[in-house]
Coordinates of C-alpha atoms and ligand atoms in Angstrom, one line a residue:
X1 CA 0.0 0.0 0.0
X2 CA 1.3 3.5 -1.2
X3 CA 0.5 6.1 1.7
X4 CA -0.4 9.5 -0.2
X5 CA 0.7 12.2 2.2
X6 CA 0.8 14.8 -0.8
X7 CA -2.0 15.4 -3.9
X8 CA -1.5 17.7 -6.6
X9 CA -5.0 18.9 -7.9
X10 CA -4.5 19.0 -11.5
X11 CA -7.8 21.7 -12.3
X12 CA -9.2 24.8 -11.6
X13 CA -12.2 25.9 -10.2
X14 CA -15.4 24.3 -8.2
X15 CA -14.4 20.8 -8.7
X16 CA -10.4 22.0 -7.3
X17 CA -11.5 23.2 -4.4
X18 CA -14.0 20.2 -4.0
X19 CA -11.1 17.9 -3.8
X20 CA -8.6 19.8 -1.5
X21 CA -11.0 20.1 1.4
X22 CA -11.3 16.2 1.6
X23 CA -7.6 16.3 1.0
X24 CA -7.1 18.6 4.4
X25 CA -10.1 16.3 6.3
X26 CA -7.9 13.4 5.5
X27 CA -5.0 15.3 6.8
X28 CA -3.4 15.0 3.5
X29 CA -1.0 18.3 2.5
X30 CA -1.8 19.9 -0.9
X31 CA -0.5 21.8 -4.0
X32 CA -3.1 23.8 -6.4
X33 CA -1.6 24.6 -10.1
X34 CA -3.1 27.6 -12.1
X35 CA -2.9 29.9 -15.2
X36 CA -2.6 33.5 -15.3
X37 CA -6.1 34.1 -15.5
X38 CA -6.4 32.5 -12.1
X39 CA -4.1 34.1 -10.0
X40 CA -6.4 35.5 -7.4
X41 CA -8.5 32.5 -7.7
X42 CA -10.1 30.3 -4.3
X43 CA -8.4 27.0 -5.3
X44 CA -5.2 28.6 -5.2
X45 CA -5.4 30.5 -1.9
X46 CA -6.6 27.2 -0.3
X47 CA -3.9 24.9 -1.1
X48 CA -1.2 24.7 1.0
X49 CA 0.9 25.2 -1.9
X50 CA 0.4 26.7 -5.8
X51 CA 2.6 25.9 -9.0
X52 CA 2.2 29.1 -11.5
X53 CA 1.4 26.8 -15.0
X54 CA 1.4 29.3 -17.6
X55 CA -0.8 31.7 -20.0
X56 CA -4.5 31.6 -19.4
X57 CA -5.3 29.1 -22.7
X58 CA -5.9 25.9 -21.2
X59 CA -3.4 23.9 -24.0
X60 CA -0.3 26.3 -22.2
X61 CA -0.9 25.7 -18.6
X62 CA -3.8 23.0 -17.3
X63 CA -2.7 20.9 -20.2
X64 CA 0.2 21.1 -19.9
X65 CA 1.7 17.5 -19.1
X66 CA 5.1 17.9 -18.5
X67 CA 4.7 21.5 -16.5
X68 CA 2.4 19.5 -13.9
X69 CA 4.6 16.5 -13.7
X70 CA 7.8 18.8 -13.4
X71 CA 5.4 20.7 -10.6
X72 CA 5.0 17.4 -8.9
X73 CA 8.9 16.0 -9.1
X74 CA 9.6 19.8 -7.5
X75 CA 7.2 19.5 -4.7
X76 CA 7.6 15.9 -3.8
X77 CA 3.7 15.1 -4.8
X78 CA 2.6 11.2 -4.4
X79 CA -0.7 11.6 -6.0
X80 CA -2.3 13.7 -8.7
X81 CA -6.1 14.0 -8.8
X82 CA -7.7 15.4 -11.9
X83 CA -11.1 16.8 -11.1
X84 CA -13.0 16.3 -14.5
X85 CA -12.6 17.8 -17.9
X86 CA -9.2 18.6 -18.4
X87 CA -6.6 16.1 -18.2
X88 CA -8.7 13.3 -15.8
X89 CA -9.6 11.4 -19.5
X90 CA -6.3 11.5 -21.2
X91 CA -4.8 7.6 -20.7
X92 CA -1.5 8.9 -22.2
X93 CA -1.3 11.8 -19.0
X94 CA -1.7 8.9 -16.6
X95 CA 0.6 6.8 -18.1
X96 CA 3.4 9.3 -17.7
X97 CA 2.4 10.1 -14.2
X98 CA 2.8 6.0 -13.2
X99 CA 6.1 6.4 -15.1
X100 CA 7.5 8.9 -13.1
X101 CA 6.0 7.3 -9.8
X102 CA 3.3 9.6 -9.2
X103 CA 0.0 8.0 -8.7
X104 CA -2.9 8.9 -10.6
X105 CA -5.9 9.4 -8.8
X106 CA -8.6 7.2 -11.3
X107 CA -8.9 4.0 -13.2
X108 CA -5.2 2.7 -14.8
X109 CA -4.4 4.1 -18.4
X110 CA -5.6 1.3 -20.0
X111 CA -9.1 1.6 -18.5
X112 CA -9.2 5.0 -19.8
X113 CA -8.5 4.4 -23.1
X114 CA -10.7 2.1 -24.0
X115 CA -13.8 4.0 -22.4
X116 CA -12.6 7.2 -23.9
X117 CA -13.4 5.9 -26.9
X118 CA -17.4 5.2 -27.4
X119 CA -16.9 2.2 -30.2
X120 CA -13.5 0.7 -28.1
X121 CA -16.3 0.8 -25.3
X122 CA -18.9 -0.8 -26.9
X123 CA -16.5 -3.6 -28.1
X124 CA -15.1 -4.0 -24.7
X125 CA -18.8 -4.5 -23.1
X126 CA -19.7 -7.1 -25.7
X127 CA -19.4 -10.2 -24.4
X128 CA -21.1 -9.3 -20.4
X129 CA -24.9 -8.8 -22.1
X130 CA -25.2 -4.6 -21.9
X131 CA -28.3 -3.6 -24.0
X132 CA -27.5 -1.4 -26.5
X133 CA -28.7 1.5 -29.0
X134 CA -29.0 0.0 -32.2
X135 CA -26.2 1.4 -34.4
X136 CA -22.7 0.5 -36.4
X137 CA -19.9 -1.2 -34.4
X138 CA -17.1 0.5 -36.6
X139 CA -15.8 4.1 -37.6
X140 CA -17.7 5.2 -40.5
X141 CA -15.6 7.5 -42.8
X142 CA -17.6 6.7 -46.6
X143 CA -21.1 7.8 -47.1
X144 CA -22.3 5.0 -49.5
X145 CA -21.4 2.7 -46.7
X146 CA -23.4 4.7 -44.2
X147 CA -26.2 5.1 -46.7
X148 CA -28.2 1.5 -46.0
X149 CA -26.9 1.1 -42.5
X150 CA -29.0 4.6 -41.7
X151 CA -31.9 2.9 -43.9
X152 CA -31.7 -0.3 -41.9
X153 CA -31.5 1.8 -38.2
X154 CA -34.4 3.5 -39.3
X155 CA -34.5 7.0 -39.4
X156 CA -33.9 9.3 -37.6
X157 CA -30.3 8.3 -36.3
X158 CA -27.4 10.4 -34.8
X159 CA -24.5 10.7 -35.7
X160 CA -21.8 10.6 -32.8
X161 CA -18.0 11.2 -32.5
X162 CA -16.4 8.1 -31.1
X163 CA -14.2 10.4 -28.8
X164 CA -16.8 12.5 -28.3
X165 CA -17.7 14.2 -24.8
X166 CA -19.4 17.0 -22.8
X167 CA -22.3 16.9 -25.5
X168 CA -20.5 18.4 -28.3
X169 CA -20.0 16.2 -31.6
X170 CA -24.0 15.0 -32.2
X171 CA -26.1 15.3 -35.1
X172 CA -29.4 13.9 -35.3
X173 CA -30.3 13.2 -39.2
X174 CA -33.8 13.1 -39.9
X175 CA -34.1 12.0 -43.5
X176 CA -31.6 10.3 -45.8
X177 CA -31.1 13.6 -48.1
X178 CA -29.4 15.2 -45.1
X179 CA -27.0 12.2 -44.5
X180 CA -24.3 13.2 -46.7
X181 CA -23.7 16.4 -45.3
X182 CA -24.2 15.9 -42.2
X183 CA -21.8 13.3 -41.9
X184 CA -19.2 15.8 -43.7
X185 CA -20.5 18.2 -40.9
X186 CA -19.6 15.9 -37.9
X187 CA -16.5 14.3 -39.1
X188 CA -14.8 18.0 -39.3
X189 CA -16.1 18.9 -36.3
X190 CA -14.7 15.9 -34.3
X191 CA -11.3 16.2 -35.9
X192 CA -11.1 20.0 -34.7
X193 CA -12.3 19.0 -31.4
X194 CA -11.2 16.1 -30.3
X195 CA -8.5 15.6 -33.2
X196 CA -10.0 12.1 -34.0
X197 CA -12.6 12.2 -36.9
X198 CA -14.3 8.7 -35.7
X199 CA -17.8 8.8 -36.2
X200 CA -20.8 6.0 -35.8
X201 CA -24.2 6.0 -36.1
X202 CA -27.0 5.1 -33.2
X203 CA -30.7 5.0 -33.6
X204 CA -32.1 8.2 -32.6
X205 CA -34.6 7.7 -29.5
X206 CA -36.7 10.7 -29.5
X207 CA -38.2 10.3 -26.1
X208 CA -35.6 9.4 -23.8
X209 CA -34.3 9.6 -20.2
X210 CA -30.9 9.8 -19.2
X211 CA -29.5 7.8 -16.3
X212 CA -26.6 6.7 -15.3
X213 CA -25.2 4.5 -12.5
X214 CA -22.1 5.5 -9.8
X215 CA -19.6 2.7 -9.4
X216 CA -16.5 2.6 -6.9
X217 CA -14.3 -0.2 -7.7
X218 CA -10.9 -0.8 -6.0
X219 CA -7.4 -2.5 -6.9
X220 CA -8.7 -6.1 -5.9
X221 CA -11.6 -6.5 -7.8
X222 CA -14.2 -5.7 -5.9
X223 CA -16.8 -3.6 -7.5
X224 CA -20.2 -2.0 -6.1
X225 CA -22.8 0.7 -7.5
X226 CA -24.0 3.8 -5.5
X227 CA -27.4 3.7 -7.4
X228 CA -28.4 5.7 -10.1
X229 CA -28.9 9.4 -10.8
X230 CA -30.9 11.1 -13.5
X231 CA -29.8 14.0 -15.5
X232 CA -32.7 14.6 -18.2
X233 CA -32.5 18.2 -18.2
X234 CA -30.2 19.0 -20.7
X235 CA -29.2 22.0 -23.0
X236 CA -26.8 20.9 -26.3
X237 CA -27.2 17.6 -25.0
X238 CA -25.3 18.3 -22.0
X239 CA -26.5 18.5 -18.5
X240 CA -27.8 20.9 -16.3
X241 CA -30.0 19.6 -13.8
X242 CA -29.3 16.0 -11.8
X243 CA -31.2 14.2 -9.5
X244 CA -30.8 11.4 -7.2
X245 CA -32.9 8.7 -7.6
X246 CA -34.7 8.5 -10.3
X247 CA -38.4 8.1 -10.2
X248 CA -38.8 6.2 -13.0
X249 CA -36.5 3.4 -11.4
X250 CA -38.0 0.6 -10.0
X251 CA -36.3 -1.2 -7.0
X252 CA -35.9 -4.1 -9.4
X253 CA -34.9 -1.8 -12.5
X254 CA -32.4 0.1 -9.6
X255 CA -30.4 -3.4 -9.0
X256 CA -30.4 -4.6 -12.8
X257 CA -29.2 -1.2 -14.2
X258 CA -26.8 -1.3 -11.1
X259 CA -25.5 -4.8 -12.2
X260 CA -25.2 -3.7 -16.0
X261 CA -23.2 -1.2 -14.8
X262 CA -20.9 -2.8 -12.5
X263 CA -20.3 -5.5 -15.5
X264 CA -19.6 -2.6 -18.0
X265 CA -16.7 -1.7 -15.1
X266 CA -15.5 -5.2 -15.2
X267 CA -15.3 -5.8 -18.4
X268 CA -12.2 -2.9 -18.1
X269 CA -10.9 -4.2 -14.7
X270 CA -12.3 -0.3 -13.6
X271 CA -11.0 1.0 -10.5
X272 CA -11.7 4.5 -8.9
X273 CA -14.9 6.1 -9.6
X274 CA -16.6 6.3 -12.7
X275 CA -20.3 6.6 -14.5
X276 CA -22.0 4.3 -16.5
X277 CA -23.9 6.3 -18.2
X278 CA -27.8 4.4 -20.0
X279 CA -30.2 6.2 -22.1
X280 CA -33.9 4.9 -21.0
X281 CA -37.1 4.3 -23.1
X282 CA -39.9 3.2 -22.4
X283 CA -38.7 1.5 -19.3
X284 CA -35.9 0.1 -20.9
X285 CA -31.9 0.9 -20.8
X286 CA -29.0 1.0 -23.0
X287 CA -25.7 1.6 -22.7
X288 CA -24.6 4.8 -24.0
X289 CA -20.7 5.7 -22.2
X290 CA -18.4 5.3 -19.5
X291 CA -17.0 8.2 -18.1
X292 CA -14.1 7.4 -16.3
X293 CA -13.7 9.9 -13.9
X294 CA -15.3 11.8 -11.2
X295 CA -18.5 13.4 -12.6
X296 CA -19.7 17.2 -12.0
X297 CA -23.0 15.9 -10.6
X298 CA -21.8 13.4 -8.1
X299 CA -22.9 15.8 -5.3
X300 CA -26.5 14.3 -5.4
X301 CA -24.8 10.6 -5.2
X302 CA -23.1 12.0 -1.9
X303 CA -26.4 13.2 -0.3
X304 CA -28.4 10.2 -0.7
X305 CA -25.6 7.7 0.5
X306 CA -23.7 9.0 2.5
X307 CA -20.3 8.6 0.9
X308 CA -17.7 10.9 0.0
X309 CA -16.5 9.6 -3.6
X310 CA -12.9 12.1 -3.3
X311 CA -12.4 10.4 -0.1
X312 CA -13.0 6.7 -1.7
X313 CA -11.3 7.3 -4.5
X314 CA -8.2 8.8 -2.8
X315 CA -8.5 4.9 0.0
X316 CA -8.5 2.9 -3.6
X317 CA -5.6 5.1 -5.3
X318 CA -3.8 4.0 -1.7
X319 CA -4.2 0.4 -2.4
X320 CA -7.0 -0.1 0.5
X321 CA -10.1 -2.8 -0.3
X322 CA -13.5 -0.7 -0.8
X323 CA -14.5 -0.2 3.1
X324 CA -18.1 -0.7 2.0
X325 CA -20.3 -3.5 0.4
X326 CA -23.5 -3.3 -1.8
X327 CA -25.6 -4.2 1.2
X328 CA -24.4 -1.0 3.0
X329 CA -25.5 1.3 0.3
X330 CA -29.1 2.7 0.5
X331 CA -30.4 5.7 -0.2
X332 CA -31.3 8.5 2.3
X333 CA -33.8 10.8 0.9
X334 CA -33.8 13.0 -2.5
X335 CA -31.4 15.3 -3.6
X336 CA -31.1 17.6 -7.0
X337 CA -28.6 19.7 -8.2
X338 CA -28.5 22.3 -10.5
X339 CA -25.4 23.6 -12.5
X340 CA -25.2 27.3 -12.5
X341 CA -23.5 28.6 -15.7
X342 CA -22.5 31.7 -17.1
X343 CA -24.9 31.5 -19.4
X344 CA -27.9 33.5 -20.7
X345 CA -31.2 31.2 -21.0
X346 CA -33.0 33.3 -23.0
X347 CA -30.1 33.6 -25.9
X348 CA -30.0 30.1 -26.4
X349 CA -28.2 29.5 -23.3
X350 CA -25.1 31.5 -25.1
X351 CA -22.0 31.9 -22.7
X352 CA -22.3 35.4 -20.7
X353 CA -18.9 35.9 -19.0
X354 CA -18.2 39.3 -17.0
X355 CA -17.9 40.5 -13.9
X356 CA -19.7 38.9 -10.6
X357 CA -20.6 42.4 -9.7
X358 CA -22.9 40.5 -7.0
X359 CA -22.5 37.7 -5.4
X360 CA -24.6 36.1 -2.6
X361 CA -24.6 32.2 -1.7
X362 CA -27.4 30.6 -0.6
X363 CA -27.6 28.8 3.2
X364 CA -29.2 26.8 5.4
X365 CA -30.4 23.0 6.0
X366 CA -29.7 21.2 3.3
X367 CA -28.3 23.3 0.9
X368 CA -24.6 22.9 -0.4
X369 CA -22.7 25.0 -3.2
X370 CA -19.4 24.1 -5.0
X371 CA -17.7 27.0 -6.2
X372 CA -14.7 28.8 -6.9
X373 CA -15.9 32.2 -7.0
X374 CA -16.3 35.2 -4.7
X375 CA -18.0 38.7 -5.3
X376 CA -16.4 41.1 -7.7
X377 CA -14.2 38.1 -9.4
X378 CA -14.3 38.2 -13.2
X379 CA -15.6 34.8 -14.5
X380 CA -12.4 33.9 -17.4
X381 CA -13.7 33.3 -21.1
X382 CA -10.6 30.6 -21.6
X383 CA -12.6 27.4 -19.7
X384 CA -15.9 26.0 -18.7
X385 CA -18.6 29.0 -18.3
X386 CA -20.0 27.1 -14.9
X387 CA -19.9 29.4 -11.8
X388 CA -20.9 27.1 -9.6
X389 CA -23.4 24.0 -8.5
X390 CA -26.1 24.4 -6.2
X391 CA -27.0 21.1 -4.2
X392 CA -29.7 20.4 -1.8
X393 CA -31.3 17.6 0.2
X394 CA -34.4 16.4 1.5
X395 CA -36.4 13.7 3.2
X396 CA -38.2 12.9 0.1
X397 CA -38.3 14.6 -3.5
X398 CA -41.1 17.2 -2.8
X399 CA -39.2 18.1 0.0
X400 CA -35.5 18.3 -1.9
X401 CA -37.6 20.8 -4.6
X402 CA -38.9 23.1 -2.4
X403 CA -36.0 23.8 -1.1
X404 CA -34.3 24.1 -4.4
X405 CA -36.7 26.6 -5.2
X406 CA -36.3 28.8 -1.6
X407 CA -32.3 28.1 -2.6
X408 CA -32.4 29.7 -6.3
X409 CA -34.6 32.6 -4.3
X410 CA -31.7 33.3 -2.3
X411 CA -28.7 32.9 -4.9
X412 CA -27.8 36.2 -5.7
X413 CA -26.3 36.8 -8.8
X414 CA -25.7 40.4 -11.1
X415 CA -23.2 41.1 -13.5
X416 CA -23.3 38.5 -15.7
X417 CA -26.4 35.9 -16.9
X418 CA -26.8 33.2 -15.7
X419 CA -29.0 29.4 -15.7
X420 CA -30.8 30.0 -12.6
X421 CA -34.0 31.9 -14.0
X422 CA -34.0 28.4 -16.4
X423 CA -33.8 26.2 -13.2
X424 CA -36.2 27.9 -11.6
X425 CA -38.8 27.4 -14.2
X426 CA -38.2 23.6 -14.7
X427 CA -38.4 23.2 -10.6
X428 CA -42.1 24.4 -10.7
X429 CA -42.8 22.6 -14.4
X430 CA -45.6 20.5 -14.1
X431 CA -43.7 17.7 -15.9
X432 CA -40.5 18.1 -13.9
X433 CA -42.8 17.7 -10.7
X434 CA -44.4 14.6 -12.0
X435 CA -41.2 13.1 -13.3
X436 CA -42.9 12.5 -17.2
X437 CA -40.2 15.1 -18.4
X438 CA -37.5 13.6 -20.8
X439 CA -34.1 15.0 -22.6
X440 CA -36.0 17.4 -24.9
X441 CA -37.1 19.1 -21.7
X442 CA -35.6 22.8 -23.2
X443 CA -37.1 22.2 -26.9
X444 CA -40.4 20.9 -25.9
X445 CA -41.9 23.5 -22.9
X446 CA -38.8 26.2 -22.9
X447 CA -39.1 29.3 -24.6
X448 CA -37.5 32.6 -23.0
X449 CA -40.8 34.1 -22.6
X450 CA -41.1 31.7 -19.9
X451 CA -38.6 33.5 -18.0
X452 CA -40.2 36.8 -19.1
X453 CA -43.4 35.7 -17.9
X454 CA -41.8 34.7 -14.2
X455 CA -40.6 38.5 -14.5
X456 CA -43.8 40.1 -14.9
X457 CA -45.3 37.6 -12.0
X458 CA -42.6 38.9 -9.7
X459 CA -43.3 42.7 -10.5
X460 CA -47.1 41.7 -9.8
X461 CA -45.5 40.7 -6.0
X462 CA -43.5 43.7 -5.9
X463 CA -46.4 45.5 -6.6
X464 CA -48.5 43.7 -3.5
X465 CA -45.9 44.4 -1.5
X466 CA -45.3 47.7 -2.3
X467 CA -48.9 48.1 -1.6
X468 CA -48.9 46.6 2.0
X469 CA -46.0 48.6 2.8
X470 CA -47.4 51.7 2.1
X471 CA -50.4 50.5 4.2
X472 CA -48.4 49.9 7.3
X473 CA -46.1 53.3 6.9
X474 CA -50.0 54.8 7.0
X475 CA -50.9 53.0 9.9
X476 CA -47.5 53.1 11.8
X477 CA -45.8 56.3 11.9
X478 CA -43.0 54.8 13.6
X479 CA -39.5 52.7 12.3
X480 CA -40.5 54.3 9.0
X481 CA -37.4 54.2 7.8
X482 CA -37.0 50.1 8.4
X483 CA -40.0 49.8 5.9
X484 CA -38.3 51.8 3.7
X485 CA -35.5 49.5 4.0
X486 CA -37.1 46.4 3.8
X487 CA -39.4 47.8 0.5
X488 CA -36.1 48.5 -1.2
X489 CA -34.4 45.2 -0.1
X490 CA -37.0 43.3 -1.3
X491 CA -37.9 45.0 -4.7
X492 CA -34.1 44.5 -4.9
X493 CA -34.0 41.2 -4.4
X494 CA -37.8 40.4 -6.4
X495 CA -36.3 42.5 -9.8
X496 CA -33.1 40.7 -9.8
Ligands
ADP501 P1 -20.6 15.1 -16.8 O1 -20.7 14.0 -17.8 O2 -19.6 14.9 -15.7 O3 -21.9 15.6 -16.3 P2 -20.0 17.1 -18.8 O4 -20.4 16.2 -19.9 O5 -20.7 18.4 -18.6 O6 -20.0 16.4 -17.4 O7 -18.4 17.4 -18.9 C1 -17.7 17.6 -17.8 C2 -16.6 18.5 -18.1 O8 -15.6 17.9 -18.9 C3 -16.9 19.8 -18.8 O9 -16.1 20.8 -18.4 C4 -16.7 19.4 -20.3 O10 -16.5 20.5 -21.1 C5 -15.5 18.5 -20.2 N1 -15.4 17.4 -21.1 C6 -16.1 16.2 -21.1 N2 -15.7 15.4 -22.1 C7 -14.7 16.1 -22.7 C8 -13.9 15.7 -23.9 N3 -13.9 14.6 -24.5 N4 -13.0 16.7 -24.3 C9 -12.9 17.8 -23.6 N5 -13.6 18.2 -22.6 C10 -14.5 17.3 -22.1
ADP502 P1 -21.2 12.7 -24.3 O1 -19.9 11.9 -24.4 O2 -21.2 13.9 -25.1 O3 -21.6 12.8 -22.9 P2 -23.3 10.7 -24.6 O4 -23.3 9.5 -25.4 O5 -23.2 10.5 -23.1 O6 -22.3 11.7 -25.1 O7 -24.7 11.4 -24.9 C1 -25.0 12.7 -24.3 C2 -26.5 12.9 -24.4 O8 -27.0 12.9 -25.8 C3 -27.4 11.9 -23.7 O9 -27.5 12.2 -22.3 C4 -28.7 11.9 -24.4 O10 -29.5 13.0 -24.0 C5 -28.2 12.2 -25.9 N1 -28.1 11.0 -26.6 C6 -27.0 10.2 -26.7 N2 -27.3 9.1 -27.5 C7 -28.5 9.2 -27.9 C8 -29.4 8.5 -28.8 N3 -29.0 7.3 -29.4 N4 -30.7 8.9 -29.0 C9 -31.1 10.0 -28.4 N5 -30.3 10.8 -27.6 C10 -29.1 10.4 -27.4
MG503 MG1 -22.1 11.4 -21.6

């Protein structure tokens, strides 16, 4: 067993400071890394220590390999942990770190690789039983070979990037005319993005659910699931709302999606945490990815069991056997989590990046927030426009949204746009509330005169309350000046 008295976090933001508070609960010392554009930021201030990278673009300082390794050889680091994005799914990064005797905090190279790769994924899972989308098992590169594969799918299909992540690479192909071009489309783009033109073709499944299953598996084989969690709500096919469980899960459905899971971890001897992540249909699953690697919405997997996945996966990366069977996991109650990103919900959810000219955290029972922002910081166009994710708790899921909805009341935000105004709408949705809602959440019931329309209802309670007010200043001639006060706050705080 490798004792890690020292963990480099090798990311920025939220998810950095995430990991070095378990890092100091475990009594373990730590080092932040950052770019220029992050000087002042909280990650770096709460490390013990912090390794200058280089320029803000992420390809010159938090992808840079051989800076962070050099960082680590300097500072006499045992163990790097990645966060997500970044470098946590790059098999070649963790390869070097094993080389140069620095652990890497997640699954072995190998591991990586083939699940950072959605066809080497689907190979790998072949033999254990996984239901799957229809689609092609290969790389398509020629159009007249994609031409009666589509027709035999059925349209419509998408069209996905093999190394594909964080939504981007997808196009959904309606009619066979559009085939051609859209495949030209998709292959450019997942060259320039991921600089590996792969691309397959899935059946498209117009109404579908997305849910995916938490699995901790250590160095000795042993394996478990921390049940599922359900991330529908989605914008460009990538998340912004997650919930823990699922309501459409059955306790049978919970422990067959759990074992699918746990089999697609075996079948890449998976250690660390990582997601199996299922797209669901009428009450059946498939197997969509693995993402190998701590996931932005494991917050609501924490809540419901109990279990701090840094801490676990910091015990495996140290060689200890999973402290935990599948009998001890249950689930405690409900918990949701909403992704707050720079973003403005009624421009197509199109990045807003500025100042945070306000900032005010929500409190109390139950509520949690990941960030790595404080009032007056400038939110840096180079990475990931999310601010922060709010997370809350309750007994049951009626409960866990009210809450969510007095949370979002109290998040104060100005300066800059942001997804919150969106979250608040789907929380009081009727089909977010009776759990009928499905991936095309945003294209089916969102339009931003939604959000215009919350406006005007909050002006009509300004208005009330203006009104009473006024009637109690007539009635009460003294602590005028409070009402004053508290008319202003709250007109403030309705109009924002
Ligand atoms: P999750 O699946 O954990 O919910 P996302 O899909 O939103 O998260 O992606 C998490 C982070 O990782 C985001 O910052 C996203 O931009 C980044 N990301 C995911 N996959 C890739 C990839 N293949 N290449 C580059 N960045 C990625
Ligand atoms: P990424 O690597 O970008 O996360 P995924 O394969 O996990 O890609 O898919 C992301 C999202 O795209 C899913 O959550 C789902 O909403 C949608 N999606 C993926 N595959 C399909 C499909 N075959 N049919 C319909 N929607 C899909
Ligand atoms: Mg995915």
């Amino acid at each position: 067993m490798a004792k890690i008295n020292k963990i480099l976090v090798a990311n920025r933001g939220e998810i950095a400071l995430r990991i070095l508070r378990t890092a100091k609960e475990m009594g373990i010392k730590t080092v932040a890394v950052y770019s220029e554009a992050d000087r002042n930021a909280l990650h770096v201030r709460y490390a013990d220590e912090a390794v200058l990278l280089g320029p803000p673009p992420s390809a010159e300082s938090y992808l840079n390999e051989d800076k962070i390794i050099e960082a680590c050889k300097l500072l006499s680091v045992d163990a790097i942990h990645p966060g997500y994005g970044f470098l946590s799914e790059n098999a070649h990064f963790a390869k070097k770190a094993e080389e140069n005797n620095i652990i890497f905090i997640g699954p072995s190279p190998e591991a990586i690789k083939i699940m950072g790769d959605k066809l080497a994924a689907k190979k790998a899972v072949a033999n254990y039983d996984i239901p799957m989308v229809p689609g092609t098992d290969h790389a398509l590169s020629d159009y007249n070979e994609a031409i009666p594969i589509a027709a035999e799918i059925g349209y419509p299909v998408l069209i996905k990037a093999s190394a594909g992540g964080g939504g981007k690479g997808m196009r959904v192909v309606n009619k066979a005319e559009d085939l051609e071009e859209q495949m030209n489309r998709a292959i450019s783009e997942a060259t320039s993005a991921f600089g590996d033109g792969s691309i397959f073709i899935e059946k498209y499944i117009e109404s579908n659910k997305h849910i995916e299953v938490q699995i901790l598996g250590d160095l000795h084989g042993n394996t478990i699931h921390l049940n599922e969690r359900e991330c529908s709500i989605q914008r460009r096919h990538q998340k912004v709302i997650e919930e823990a469980p699922s309501m459409v899960i059955s306790e049978k459905q919970r422990k067959e999606i759990g074992e699918a899971a746990i089999n697609v971890a075996k079948a890449c001897n998976y250690s660390s945490a990582g997601t199996v992540e299922f797209i669901y249909d009428k009450g059946n699953f498939y197997f969509l990815e693995m993402n190998t690697r701590l996931q932005v919405e494991h917050p609501v997997t924490e809540y419901i069991t109990g279990i701090d996945l840094v801490r676990e996966q910091i015990n495996i990366a140290e060689g200890k056997t999973l402290s935990i069977n599948q009998e001890d996991i249950k689930i405690n109650g409900h918990s949701f989590e909403v992704r707050v990103y720079a973003e403005d919900p009624s421009n197509n959810f199109m990045p807003d990046v500025g100042n945070l000219r306000t900032y005010i955290r929500p409190q109390g029972p139950g509520v949690r927030v990941d960030d790595g922002f404080e009032q007056g910081m400038d939110i840096p166009i180079y990475y990931d426009p999310m601010i922060a994710k709010l997370t809350v708790h309750g007994q049951n899921r009626e409960e866990a949204r009210v809450r969510m909805l007095r949370a979002i009341d109290e998040y104060e935000i100005t300066g800059i746009e942001t997804t919150l105004p969106f979250c608040r709408y789907v929380f009081e949705h009727e089909v977010f509330i009776d759990g009928s809602f499905d991936t095309n959440f945003v294209d089916k019931y969102f339009t931003p005169e939604n959000l215009r329309q919350l406006d005007d209802d909050k002006e009509l309670v300004a208005g009330i309350i203006s009104t009473v007010v006024a009637d109690k200043k007539s009635s009460s001639r003294s602590n005028n000046n409070l009402h004053e006060n508290d008319h202003s706050a709250w007109r403030k705080r309705l109009n924002n």
